[in-house]
GROMACS .gro file of C-alpha atoms in nm:
model
   93
    1UNK     CA    1   2.976  -6.170  -0.980
    2UNK     CA    2   3.216  -5.966  -0.767
    3UNK     CA    3   3.419  -5.879  -1.077
    4UNK     CA    4   3.106  -5.749  -1.248
    5UNK     CA    5   3.011  -5.539  -0.945
    6UNK     CA    6   3.363  -5.398  -0.918
    7UNK     CA    7   3.364  -5.313  -1.289
    8UNK     CA    8   3.025  -5.141  -1.269
    9UNK     CA    9   3.122  -4.935  -0.963
   10UNK     CA   10   3.451  -4.831  -1.122
   11UNK     CA   11   3.280  -4.752  -1.451
   12UNK     CA   12   3.011  -4.542  -1.287
   13UNK     CA   13   3.250  -4.350  -1.064
   14UNK     CA   14   3.469  -4.276  -1.365
   15UNK     CA   15   3.197  -4.149  -1.598
   16UNK     CA   16   3.275  -3.799  -1.717
   17UNK     CA   17   2.986  -3.558  -1.661
   18UNK     CA   18   2.930  -3.186  -1.661
   19UNK     CA   19   3.132  -3.001  -1.399
   20UNK     CA   20   2.807  -2.866  -1.254
   21UNK     CA   21   2.637  -3.204  -1.222
   22UNK     CA   22   2.718  -3.558  -1.105
   23UNK     CA   23   2.515  -3.859  -1.204
   24UNK     CA   24   2.606  -4.021  -0.872
   25UNK     CA   25   2.551  -3.890  -0.524
   26UNK     CA   26   2.863  -3.913  -0.305
   27UNK     CA   27   3.065  -4.071  -0.592
   28UNK     CA   28   3.390  -4.087  -0.393
   29UNK     CA   29   3.234  -4.244  -0.081
   30UNK     CA   30   3.356  -3.942   0.120
   31UNK     CA   31   3.032  -3.875   0.311
   32UNK     CA   32   2.905  -4.081   0.600
   33UNK     CA   33   3.060  -4.261   0.895
   34UNK     CA   34   3.302  -4.550   0.857
   35UNK     CA   35   3.189  -4.896   0.960
   36UNK     CA   36   3.089  -5.245   0.854
   37UNK     CA   37   2.822  -5.292   0.588
   38UNK     CA   38   2.500  -5.343   0.781
   39UNK     CA   39   2.618  -5.127   1.071
   40UNK     CA   40   2.652  -4.798   0.885
   41UNK     CA   41   2.494  -4.614   0.594
   42UNK     CA   42   2.684  -4.453   0.308
   43UNK     CA   43   2.484  -4.150   0.189
   44UNK     CA   44   2.354  -4.200  -0.164
   45UNK     CA   45   2.451  -4.569  -0.181
   46UNK     CA   46   2.247  -4.884  -0.130
   47UNK     CA   47   2.433  -5.164   0.048
   48UNK     CA   48   2.362  -5.536   0.040
   49UNK     CA   49   2.538  -5.799   0.249
   50UNK     CA   50   2.768  -5.749   0.546
   51UNK     CA   51   3.111  -5.858   0.414
   52UNK     CA   52   3.231  -5.507   0.343
   53UNK     CA   53   3.364  -5.196   0.508
   54UNK     CA   54   3.326  -4.821   0.450
   55UNK     CA   55   3.667  -4.716   0.571
   56UNK     CA   56   3.940  -4.455   0.572
   57UNK     CA   57   4.211  -4.718   0.513
   58UNK     CA   58   4.296  -4.657   0.146
   59UNK     CA   59   4.603  -4.881   0.176
   60UNK     CA   60   4.392  -5.198   0.199
   61UNK     CA   61   4.445  -5.449  -0.086
   62UNK     CA   62   4.098  -5.413  -0.244
   63UNK     CA   63   3.967  -5.058  -0.246
   64UNK     CA   64   3.781  -4.800  -0.445
   65UNK     CA   65   3.850  -4.453  -0.319
   66UNK     CA   66   3.841  -4.092  -0.423
   67UNK     CA   67   4.017  -3.901  -0.147
   68UNK     CA   68   4.024  -4.029   0.210
   69UNK     CA   69   3.752  -4.294   0.233
   70UNK     CA   70   3.702  -4.616   0.045
   71UNK     CA   71   3.490  -4.928   0.006
   72UNK     CA   72   3.642  -5.268   0.078
   73UNK     CA   73   3.465  -5.597   0.003
   74UNK     CA   74   3.582  -5.949   0.091
   75UNK     CA   75   3.339  -6.177  -0.095
   76UNK     CA   76   3.089  -6.166  -0.378
   77UNK     CA   77   2.792  -6.168  -0.140
   78UNK     CA   78   2.796  -5.794  -0.068
   79UNK     CA   79   2.834  -5.465  -0.249
   80UNK     CA   80   2.705  -5.115  -0.309
   81UNK     CA   81   2.503  -4.956  -0.588
   82UNK     CA   82   2.306  -4.647  -0.688
   83UNK     CA   83   2.002  -4.608  -0.907
   84UNK     CA   84   1.998  -4.291  -1.114
   85UNK     CA   85   1.790  -4.154  -1.398
   86UNK     CA   86   1.920  -4.128  -1.753
   87UNK     CA   87   1.752  -4.015  -2.072
   88UNK     CA   88   1.748  -4.262  -2.361
   89UNK     CA   89   1.964  -4.147  -2.650
   90UNK     CA   90   2.151  -3.890  -2.441
   91UNK     CA   91   2.531  -3.901  -2.441
   92UNK     CA   92   2.685  -3.826  -2.104
   93UNK     CA   93   3.032  -3.675  -2.117
   0.00000   0.00000   0.00000
């Protein structure tokens, strides 16, 4: 399950889109305070579970980061996701 979540997050954050528009809000996790899942909110992201950290430690062994902040998860009982609208039959590039 954790592998699937990691793959989906990496896939979604790597989707090419128009330079004027992002499908995801806060795709690099840069906005919002650092802290444990359950103790902090990451703008634009829904969090489940508490075995994770929104951090500025991009040297941790498991991380997904864009610039200075990252998401670290320890188990498969927590994660982050976003819901966003797409149009059927539309190619996003």
